[in-house]
Amino acid sequence: MSALQRIRHDDERFMAVAIRFARRHVGQTSENPSVGALIVRNDGEGPCIVGRGVTAVGGRPHAEIEALSDAGGLACGATVYVTLEPCSHYGQTPPCADVLAAAGVKRVVVAVGDPDPRVNGRGIAQLRHAGIEVVEHVFADTAEEGLSAYLCCKRLSRPEVTLKLAVSADGCIGRTGEGNVSVSGTVSWAQTHILRVENDAILIGIGTAVADDPMLDCRLPGLEACSPIRIVVDSRLQLSLNCRLVKTARQRPVWIVCDEAVASNRIDALVSIGCRIIRCKMQGGRIDLHDLLIRLGQAGINSLLVEGGAQIAASFWNCGLVDRFILFQSPLVIGIGGYKAPDFSQRAGEYRKMQSQQFGEDRCTQWKRIV
């Protein structure tokens, strides 16, 4: 293997580690993405990781700062592997590009450029201006998968939407008069709660909220504090003040989406209990989902998990607003009284199958919109 091939091999090897490391805080970094950074140096005995960093819970410090802190003086003359272009603007902290230069790093290997208009190539330009060698687009496609929610929000000014449904063997998601029926096994249940952790917010419609009185939190031991923001689409504010969501609004955020023209006294009652109200435009007698997503993006939501019933699922799908579709298929038969899942054949050609996995007796298949 030539020296150039060895460098390329090492760059890919360490970037793959940085990408995996970045997943540690997915869904927990506010409006910032979960970025991974490694600092690697070679003092003649082969490359060795001397610093690791991932975007901190809440979004700061950034991954590069965490990795530099971990490496200390060993960062000088080293190579930095980072999954997203270092920032180049002053915010609550100095630009990461400047901090890397001040630390004396020799090379920076970047997976994905940052489309944020405040960065968008400026971070790389600043590094090169400081005399640092920059290598771009290493394992970019793989890194983009983990950064997809952030990239979607920057490019489309709205969150990435994941629609999750669980259906029975006879194509049903619930039974009349009973709301949603649990059709998935325990392994699928756990996977669903991991999805909740990995998304900034979870959304249902008022029908599901009334029928099921859900909590929409994560109930996996040790991850309860990582529960997402809980959102209910409730245009006329019918949600009971005694439901479990409202009663726990001060412990975990609850946002309620309503018509701009709804009565203010009802809003005041919900706000006084701890709920946040998102007032949206109406379209055809329903909440305008395009307007809702723009408002959620402005509120710092990068990723949205839609876990509601048939009506809200069909609304997002028919509006062309689903970026990822996750379907859990169970061998359970609901039978008489079951109501069918929406027909997803329309727009199916806009998606490609990403993976299919077996979780106990359930089959989980994921699709992603073809960009």
Short mmCIF file of N, CA, C and O in Angstrom, two decimals, residues 69-70 196 204 214 240 244 275 335 361:
data_model
loop_
_atom_site.label_atom_id
_atom_site.label_comp_id
_atom_site.label_asym_id
_atom_site.label_seq_id
_atom_site.Cartn_x
_atom_site.Cartn_y
_atom_site.Cartn_z
N SER A 69 -10.47 19.57 24.35
CA SER A 69 -10.35 19.51 25.80
C SER A 69 -9.85 18.14 26.24
O SER A 69 -9.02 18.02 27.17
N ASP A 70 -10.31 17.10 25.58
CA ASP A 70 -9.91 15.73 25.90
C ASP A 70 -8.44 15.50 25.55
O ASP A 70 -7.70 14.84 26.29
N ARG A 196 -38.11 7.63 19.93
CA ARG A 196 -38.53 8.82 20.67
C ARG A 196 -37.31 9.58 21.20
O ARG A 196 -37.26 10.81 21.13
N ILE A 204 -48.85 13.74 17.75
CA ILE A 204 -50.07 12.96 17.52
C ILE A 204 -51.21 13.94 17.25
O ILE A 204 -51.08 15.15 17.47
N PRO A 214 -52.27 9.12 26.00
CA PRO A 214 -50.88 8.65 26.08
C PRO A 214 -49.99 9.61 26.85
O PRO A 214 -50.34 10.77 27.09
N SER A 240 -58.36 17.68 27.15
CA SER A 240 -58.81 17.82 28.54
C SER A 240 -57.68 18.30 29.43
O SER A 240 -56.52 17.88 29.30
N ARG A 244 -53.25 13.04 30.81
CA ARG A 244 -51.91 12.82 31.36
C ARG A 244 -50.88 13.76 30.73
O ARG A 244 -49.92 14.17 31.40
N CYS A 275 -48.46 24.29 29.40
CA CYS A 275 -48.42 23.96 27.98
C CYS A 275 -47.96 25.16 27.14
O CYS A 275 -48.17 26.31 27.52
N GLY A 335 -58.82 -8.41 13.38
CA GLY A 335 -60.11 -8.99 13.03
C GLY A 335 -61.27 -8.01 13.04
O GLY A 335 -61.11 -6.83 12.67
N GLU A 361 -41.09 -11.16 16.70
CA GLU A 361 -41.97 -11.67 15.67
C GLU A 361 -42.37 -10.59 14.67
O GLU A 361 -43.10 -10.86 13.71
#
